[in-house]
CSV table of C-alpha atoms and ligand atoms in Angstrom, one decimal:
chain,number,residue,atom,x,y,z
W,26,MET,CA,12.1,-7.7,-1.7
W,27,HIS,CA,11.9,-6.2,-5.0
W,28,LYS,CA,9.2,-7.4,-7.4
W,29,GLU,CA,11.9,-8.2,-10.1
W,30,PHE,CA,12.8,-11.0,-7.3
W,31,GLU,CA,9.5,-12.0,-6.6
W,32,ASN,CA,8.5,-12.4,-10.6
W,33,ALA,CA,11.7,-14.4,-10.7
W,34,LEU,CA,10.8,-16.3,-8.2
W,35,ALA,CA,7.2,-17.1,-9.1
W,36,ALA,CA,8.9,-18.4,-12.1
W,37,ILE,CA,11.5,-20.6,-10.5
W,38,GLU,CA,8.0,-22.1,-8.2
W,39,ALA,CA,5.8,-23.0,-11.0
W,40,LYS,CA,8.8,-25.2,-12.8
W,41,ILE,CA,11.4,-26.4,-9.9
W,42,THR,CA,9.5,-29.7,-9.3
W,43,ASN,CA,10.3,-30.8,-12.8
W,44,LEU,CA,14.1,-29.9,-13.3
W,45,ASN,CA,17.3,-31.6,-12.8
W,46,PRO,CA,20.3,-30.6,-10.8
W,47,GLN,CA,22.0,-28.4,-13.6
W,48,GLU,CA,18.7,-26.9,-14.6
W,49,ILE,CA,18.0,-25.7,-11.1
W,50,GLN,CA,21.9,-23.6,-10.9
W,51,GLN,CA,20.6,-22.4,-14.0
W,52,ALA,CA,16.9,-21.3,-12.6
W,53,PHE,CA,19.0,-19.6,-10.2
W,54,ALA,CA,21.1,-17.6,-12.1
W,55,TYR,CA,19.2,-14.3,-11.8
W,56,ILE,CA,18.9,-15.0,-8.3
W,57,PRO,CA,21.2,-12.6,-6.5
W,58,LEU,CA,22.9,-14.6,-3.4
W,59,ASP,CA,22.1,-12.1,-0.9
W,60,ILE,CA,18.2,-13.4,-1.9
W,61,PHE,CA,19.1,-17.0,-2.2
W,62,ALA,CA,20.4,-16.7,1.4
W,63,GLU,CA,17.5,-14.8,2.5
W,64,LEU,CA,14.8,-17.5,1.2
W,65,GLN,CA,16.9,-19.7,3.4
W,66,LEU,CA,16.9,-17.9,6.5
W,67,GLU,CA,13.2,-16.5,6.2
W,68,ARG,CA,11.7,-19.5,3.9
W,69,PRO,CA,8.8,-17.8,2.7
W,70,SER,CA,5.6,-19.3,2.5
W,71,ALA,CA,4.5,-17.4,-1.2
W,72,TYR,CA,7.2,-20.4,-2.3
W,73,PRO,CA,6.7,-23.4,-0.9
W,74,ASN,CA,8.7,-25.5,-3.6
W,75,ILE,CA,11.8,-23.5,-3.8
W,76,VAL,CA,11.1,-23.9,0.4
W,77,GLN,CA,11.1,-27.7,0.4
W,78,TRP,CA,14.2,-27.5,-2.3
W,79,LEU,CA,16.3,-25.6,0.4
W,80,PRO,CA,18.3,-27.1,2.8
W,81,GLU,CA,16.4,-26.0,6.7
W,82,MET,CA,18.7,-24.2,8.6
W,83,PRO,CA,20.0,-25.5,11.7
W,84,SER,CA,19.1,-24.4,15.1
W,85,ALA,CA,20.7,-21.0,16.3
W,86,ASP,CA,22.2,-23.2,18.8
W,87,VAL,CA,24.1,-26.0,16.7
W,88,GLN,CA,25.0,-22.2,14.1
W,89,ILE,CA,26.8,-21.3,17.1
W,90,ASP,CA,28.3,-24.3,18.4
W,91,TRP,CA,30.2,-25.1,15.1
W,92,THR,CA,30.7,-21.2,13.6
W,93,GLY,CA,30.9,-18.7,17.2
W,94,SER,CA,27.9,-17.2,15.6
W,95,ALA,CA,24.5,-18.1,14.4
W,96,ASN,CA,21.6,-16.7,11.6
W,97,HIS,CA,22.1,-13.5,10.0
W,98,VAL,CA,25.2,-12.2,11.5
W,99,LEU,CA,26.8,-15.3,9.8
W,100,MET,CA,25.0,-15.3,7.2
W,101,ASP,CA,26.9,-12.0,6.5
W,102,GLN,CA,30.2,-14.0,6.6
W,103,THR,CA,29.2,-16.9,4.7
W,104,LEU,CA,28.2,-14.7,2.1
W,105,SER,CA,31.3,-12.4,2.2
W,106,PHE,CA,33.4,-16.2,1.8
W,107,ILE,CA,31.3,-17.1,-1.0
W,108,LYS,CA,31.6,-14.4,-2.9
W,109,THR,CA,34.9,-13.7,-2.5
W,110,ILE,CA,35.9,-17.6,-3.2
W,111,ILE,CA,33.7,-17.4,-6.1
W,112,SER,CA,35.1,-14.2,-7.8
W,113,THR,CA,38.6,-15.9,-7.1
W,114,TYR,CA,37.9,-19.0,-8.5
W,115,HIS,CA,36.7,-16.8,-11.5
W,116,GLU,CA,39.6,-15.1,-11.7
W,117,ILE,CA,42.4,-17.3,-11.3
W,118,THR,CA,41.3,-20.1,-13.4
W,119,SER,CA,38.8,-18.3,-16.2
W,120,LYS,CA,36.7,-21.2,-15.8
W,121,PRO,CA,33.1,-20.9,-15.0
W,122,ILE,CA,32.6,-23.0,-11.2
W,123,SER,CA,29.3,-24.1,-12.3
W,124,SER,CA,30.9,-27.1,-14.8
W,125,ARG,CA,33.9,-28.3,-11.6
W,126,THR,CA,33.8,-30.8,-8.8
W,127,ILE,CA,33.6,-29.4,-5.4
W,128,LEU,CA,34.9,-30.5,-2.2
W,129,ASP,CA,33.8,-28.8,1.3
W,130,PHE,CA,36.0,-30.3,3.5
W,131,GLY,CA,35.4,-30.0,7.5
W,132,CYS,CA,31.9,-29.3,5.8
W,133,GLY,CA,30.6,-29.1,9.5
W,134,TRP,CA,26.1,-28.7,9.6
W,135,GLY,CA,26.5,-27.6,5.6
W,136,ARG,CA,26.9,-23.6,6.0
W,137,ILE,CA,29.2,-23.4,2.6
W,138,ILE,CA,27.8,-25.9,1.0
W,139,ARG,CA,24.1,-24.3,1.3
W,140,LEU,CA,25.1,-20.6,-0.4
W,141,LEU,CA,27.3,-23.1,-3.0
W,142,CYS,CA,24.1,-24.5,-4.2
W,143,LYS,CA,23.7,-21.6,-6.0
W,144,TYR,CA,26.4,-21.7,-8.0
W,145,VAL,CA,27.1,-25.5,-8.6
W,146,PRO,CA,24.8,-28.0,-9.3
W,147,VAL,CA,23.9,-30.5,-6.2
W,148,ASP,CA,25.6,-33.6,-8.1
W,149,LYS,CA,28.9,-31.8,-8.3
W,150,ILE,CA,28.8,-31.0,-4.0
W,151,TYR,CA,30.9,-32.6,-2.2
W,152,GLY,CA,31.7,-32.6,1.8
W,153,VAL,CA,33.5,-34.5,4.3
W,154,ASP,CA,33.8,-34.0,7.8
W,155,PRO,CA,35.2,-36.3,11.0
W,156,TRP,CA,32.4,-35.5,13.2
W,157,SER,CA,29.5,-37.9,12.9
W,158,GLN,CA,27.2,-34.9,13.9
W,159,SER,CA,28.0,-32.7,12.0
W,160,ILE,CA,27.2,-35.0,8.7
W,161,GLU,CA,23.7,-36.1,11.2
W,162,ILE,CA,23.0,-32.6,11.4
W,163,CYS,CA,23.3,-32.3,7.2
W,164,GLN,CA,21.1,-35.2,6.9
W,165,GLN,CA,18.6,-34.3,9.0
W,166,THR,CA,18.2,-30.5,7.9
W,167,ARG,CA,18.4,-32.0,4.3
W,168,VAL,CA,22.0,-30.8,3.2
W,169,PRO,CA,22.5,-31.2,-0.6
W,170,GLY,CA,25.4,-32.8,-2.5
W,171,HIS,CA,27.6,-36.2,-1.5
W,172,LEU,CA,28.7,-36.3,2.3
W,173,PHE,CA,30.9,-38.6,3.8
W,174,ILE,CA,32.7,-38.9,7.4
W,175,SER,CA,36.3,-38.8,6.8
W,176,ASP,CA,39.0,-39.4,9.7
W,177,TYR,CA,40.3,-37.0,12.4
W,178,LEU,CA,43.7,-37.5,10.5
W,179,PRO,CA,42.3,-37.9,7.1
W,180,ARG,CA,45.5,-39.5,4.9
W,181,THR,CA,43.1,-40.7,2.7
W,182,LEU,CA,39.5,-39.1,1.7
W,183,PRO,CA,36.1,-41.0,1.8
W,184,THR,CA,35.1,-39.7,-1.1
W,185,PRO,CA,34.9,-41.9,-4.5
W,186,GLU,CA,38.4,-43.2,-5.5
W,187,GLY,CA,40.0,-41.3,-8.0
W,188,LEU,CA,38.0,-38.3,-7.8
W,189,LYS,CA,39.6,-35.4,-8.6
W,190,PHE,CA,38.5,-31.9,-7.3
W,191,ASP,CA,38.9,-28.7,-8.6
W,192,PHE,CA,38.4,-26.6,-5.9
W,193,ILE,CA,38.6,-27.3,-2.4
W,194,MET,CA,37.7,-25.3,0.4
W,195,ALA,CA,38.6,-25.8,4.0
W,196,PHE,CA,37.0,-22.5,5.8
W,197,SER,CA,37.8,-22.4,9.8
W,198,VAL,CA,39.2,-25.8,9.5
W,199,PHE,CA,42.9,-25.5,9.2
W,200,THR,CA,42.1,-23.0,12.3
W,201,HIS,CA,42.0,-25.7,14.3
W,202,LEU,CA,44.3,-28.4,13.4
W,203,SER,CA,47.3,-29.6,15.4
W,204,GLU,CA,50.3,-29.1,13.4
W,205,LYS,CA,50.2,-32.9,12.8
W,206,VAL,CA,46.9,-32.6,11.3
W,207,THR,CA,47.3,-29.5,9.8
W,208,LYS,CA,50.5,-31.5,7.5
W,209,ILE,CA,48.4,-34.7,6.9
W,210,CYS,CA,45.3,-32.3,5.4
W,211,ALA,CA,47.4,-30.2,3.2
W,212,ASN,CA,49.2,-33.2,1.6
W,213,THR,CA,45.9,-35.3,1.3
W,214,LEU,CA,44.1,-32.5,-0.6
W,215,ARG,CA,46.7,-31.9,-2.3
W,216,ASP,CA,46.7,-36.0,-3.9
W,217,HIS,CA,42.6,-34.7,-4.2
W,218,LEU,CA,43.5,-31.8,-6.3
W,219,SER,CA,42.8,-32.0,-10.0
W,220,ASP,CA,45.6,-30.7,-12.3
W,221,ASN,CA,44.4,-27.2,-12.5
W,222,GLY,CA,42.2,-27.2,-8.9
W,223,ILE,CA,42.3,-24.4,-5.9
W,224,LEU,CA,42.3,-25.2,-2.5
W,225,ALA,CA,41.0,-22.1,-0.3
W,226,ILE,CA,41.8,-22.7,3.4
W,227,THR,CA,41.3,-19.9,6.3
W,228,ILE,CA,44.2,-19.6,8.5
W,229,ARG,CA,44.5,-17.0,11.7
W,230,PRO,CA,46.5,-14.6,12.3
W,231,ILE,CA,48.7,-13.8,15.0
W,232,GLU,CA,46.5,-10.9,16.3
W,233,TYR,CA,43.6,-14.0,16.7
W,234,TRP,CA,45.4,-14.7,19.9
W,235,ASP,CA,44.5,-11.5,21.7
W,236,PHE,CA,41.6,-11.4,20.2
W,237,ALA,CA,41.0,-15.2,21.9
W,238,LEU,CA,42.5,-14.0,25.0
W,239,ASN,CA,39.2,-11.7,25.7
W,240,LEU,CA,36.8,-14.6,25.1
W,241,GLU,CA,35.7,-15.6,28.3
W,242,ASN,CA,35.0,-19.3,27.8
W,243,TYR,CA,37.8,-20.3,27.0
W,244,GLY,CA,40.0,-18.9,29.9
W,245,PHE,CA,43.3,-17.9,28.9
W,246,SER,CA,45.9,-16.1,30.4
W,247,HIS,CA,48.5,-13.3,29.7
W,248,SER,CA,51.0,-15.8,30.2
W,249,TYR,CA,49.9,-18.7,27.6
W,250,ILE,CA,48.7,-16.0,24.9
W,251,ASP,CA,52.2,-14.3,24.9
W,252,GLU,CA,53.3,-18.2,24.7
W,253,LEU,CA,50.7,-18.4,21.6
W,254,LYS,CA,52.7,-15.1,20.5
W,255,ALA,CA,55.8,-16.5,20.7
W,256,ALA,CA,55.7,-19.6,19.2
W,257,HIS,CA,53.5,-17.6,16.0
W,258,LYS,CA,56.8,-15.8,15.3
W,259,GLN,CA,59.3,-18.1,16.0
W,260,LYS,CA,58.1,-21.0,14.1
W,261,GLY,CA,54.9,-19.7,12.2
W,262,PHE,CA,52.6,-21.9,14.0
W,263,ALA,CA,51.1,-21.9,17.3
W,264,PHE,CA,48.5,-24.0,19.0
W,265,ALA,CA,46.2,-24.1,22.0
W,266,PRO,CA,44.2,-27.9,22.0
W,267,HIS,CA,40.9,-28.0,23.3
W,268,ASN,CA,40.2,-30.9,26.4
W,269,ARG,CA,39.2,-33.5,24.1
W,270,GLU,CA,40.0,-36.7,23.1
W,271,LYS,CA,43.8,-38.1,22.1
W,272,ILE,CA,43.6,-39.3,19.2
W,273,GLU,CA,46.8,-41.7,17.5
W,274,GLY,CA,48.8,-39.9,20.5
W,275,GLU,CA,47.8,-36.0,20.7
W,276,VAL,CA,44.7,-34.3,20.8
W,277,THR,CA,43.5,-33.2,17.1
W,278,TYR,CA,41.8,-30.1,17.3
W,279,GLY,CA,42.0,-26.8,19.6
W,280,ASP,CA,42.7,-23.1,17.7
W,281,THR,CA,45.8,-22.3,15.6
W,282,SER,CA,47.3,-19.7,14.1
W,283,MET,CA,50.0,-20.1,11.4
W,284,SER,CA,52.0,-17.5,8.8
W,285,LEU,CA,52.2,-17.4,5.3
W,286,GLN,CA,55.2,-18.1,5.6
W,287,TYR,CA,54.5,-21.5,7.4
W,288,ILE,CA,52.1,-22.4,4.5
W,289,LYS,CA,55.4,-21.9,2.1
W,290,ASP,CA,57.5,-24.0,4.1
W,291,ASN,CA,55.6,-26.8,4.9
W,292,PHE,CA,52.4,-27.2,3.0
W,293,ILE,CA,54.5,-29.6,0.6
W,294,GLY,CA,53.8,-29.3,-3.4
W,295,LEU,CA,51.4,-26.3,-2.9
W,296,ASP,CA,51.7,-22.8,-3.7
W,297,ILE,CA,50.1,-20.2,-2.3
W,298,VAL,CA,48.5,-18.4,-5.7
W,299,ARG,CA,46.2,-15.2,-3.8
W,300,VAL,CA,45.4,-14.3,-0.6
W,301,GLU,CA,42.2,-12.8,0.7
W,302,TYR,CA,40.2,-11.5,4.1
W,303,ASN,CA,36.9,-9.8,4.8
W,304,LYS,CA,36.5,-7.3,6.7
W,305,VAL,CA,33.0,-8.4,8.5
W,306,ASP,CA,35.7,-11.5,9.3
W,307,SER,CA,39.0,-10.1,9.6
W,308,LEU,CA,40.6,-12.5,11.6
W,309,GLN,CA,40.2,-15.6,8.9
W,310,LEU,CA,42.8,-15.4,5.7
W,311,ILE,CA,41.9,-16.8,2.9
W,312,VAL,CA,44.9,-18.3,1.4
W,313,PHE,CA,44.2,-19.7,-2.0
W,314,LEU,CA,46.8,-22.6,-2.9
W,315,GLN,CA,47.5,-24.4,-6.6
W,316,LYS,CA,49.7,-27.6,-7.1
W,317,ALA,CA,53.2,-26.9,-7.6
L,418,SAM,C1,34.4,-24.3,13.3
L,418,SAM,S1,33.9,-25.5,12.2
L,418,SAM,C2,33.7,-25.2,10.4
L,418,SAM,C3,32.7,-25.9,9.6
L,418,SAM,C4,32.1,-25.1,8.3
L,418,SAM,N1,33.7,-25.5,7.9
L,418,SAM,C5,32.2,-23.7,8.2
L,418,SAM,O1,32.6,-22.9,8.4
L,418,SAM,O2,30.7,-23.6,8.6
L,418,SAM,C6,35.7,-26.4,11.9
L,418,SAM,C7,35.0,-28.1,11.4
L,418,SAM,O3,36.1,-29.2,11.2
L,418,SAM,C8,35.9,-30.0,11.4
L,418,SAM,N2,37.6,-31.0,11.8
L,418,SAM,C9,37.9,-31.1,12.8
L,418,SAM,N3,38.8,-31.7,12.6
L,418,SAM,C10,38.5,-31.9,11.0
L,418,SAM,C11,40.0,-32.3,10.5
L,418,SAM,N4,40.9,-33.5,11.1
L,418,SAM,N5,39.7,-32.5,9.4
L,418,SAM,C12,38.6,-32.5,8.6
L,418,SAM,N6,38.1,-31.3,8.9
L,418,SAM,C13,37.9,-31.4,10.6
L,418,SAM,C14,35.0,-30.3,12.2
L,418,SAM,O4,34.1,-31.1,13.2
L,418,SAM,C15,33.9,-28.7,12.4
L,418,SAM,O5,33.2,-29.4,11.7
């Protein structure tokens, strides 16, 4: 690590136990995000107080179960996503994200929140996920923020009543939802956005299905993939349900592709304001939306 960063970390190490959430967030201003990520992966013994403040990483198995890869490979994708959402949020709103209230919808094991807390004081970060195991892992590994279990068909959110979010992100969530749940989530998240709030979701493009064909553990046939691609071409939406329990009469979770036109036609009261993607994770398009 560069001496400059070691010096800055030593200064934070000496005072972090006496700082409040805002002061901690400000203290990390001179620590680049890549170093902040490395601290979480390596947990260097030279900085026991910082390491104690940081959440622990879950096992590689947990990371792979939720997100398909683990540790440095996954961290590189996460870093790209965080850099994209932070810079795009600033570019659209011209407001500092450090004073905003943030929701990570479908937060899983807290992959995004763990890095987001470099930019946003932890008392302004919220996370929800309907899978109780996700929230349990977050709690076991001390992911910061206010975390709640949500519904699989989330017509409301379990966050404090009346609380609106300046920025809501849903990474790799709309890439898994049935059409009915997609529409419910879009409506609920819109209703929880502040007036100029931004919603960032990721979606799979049609090209995802050719990639899925080669996923050994999926066992998709050529004809099934053709059907899914045909559905995407025809209505802009394709869903391959996983073998899961039905909720309100249908499987809500699987693999999903969606076109931008589908969002324009079906996400009522929301406008697309930016589209991004990163080459390290090229089958996740990042779509930024604002209330119409
Ligand atoms: C692929 S994981 C992504 C987790 C996290 N966003 C990340 O990027 O690391 C998908 C997450 O969506 C959650 N999920 C499933 N159905 C959901 C729903 N109806 N509403 C919100 N989240 C849901 C799952 O429990 C899981 O944690």
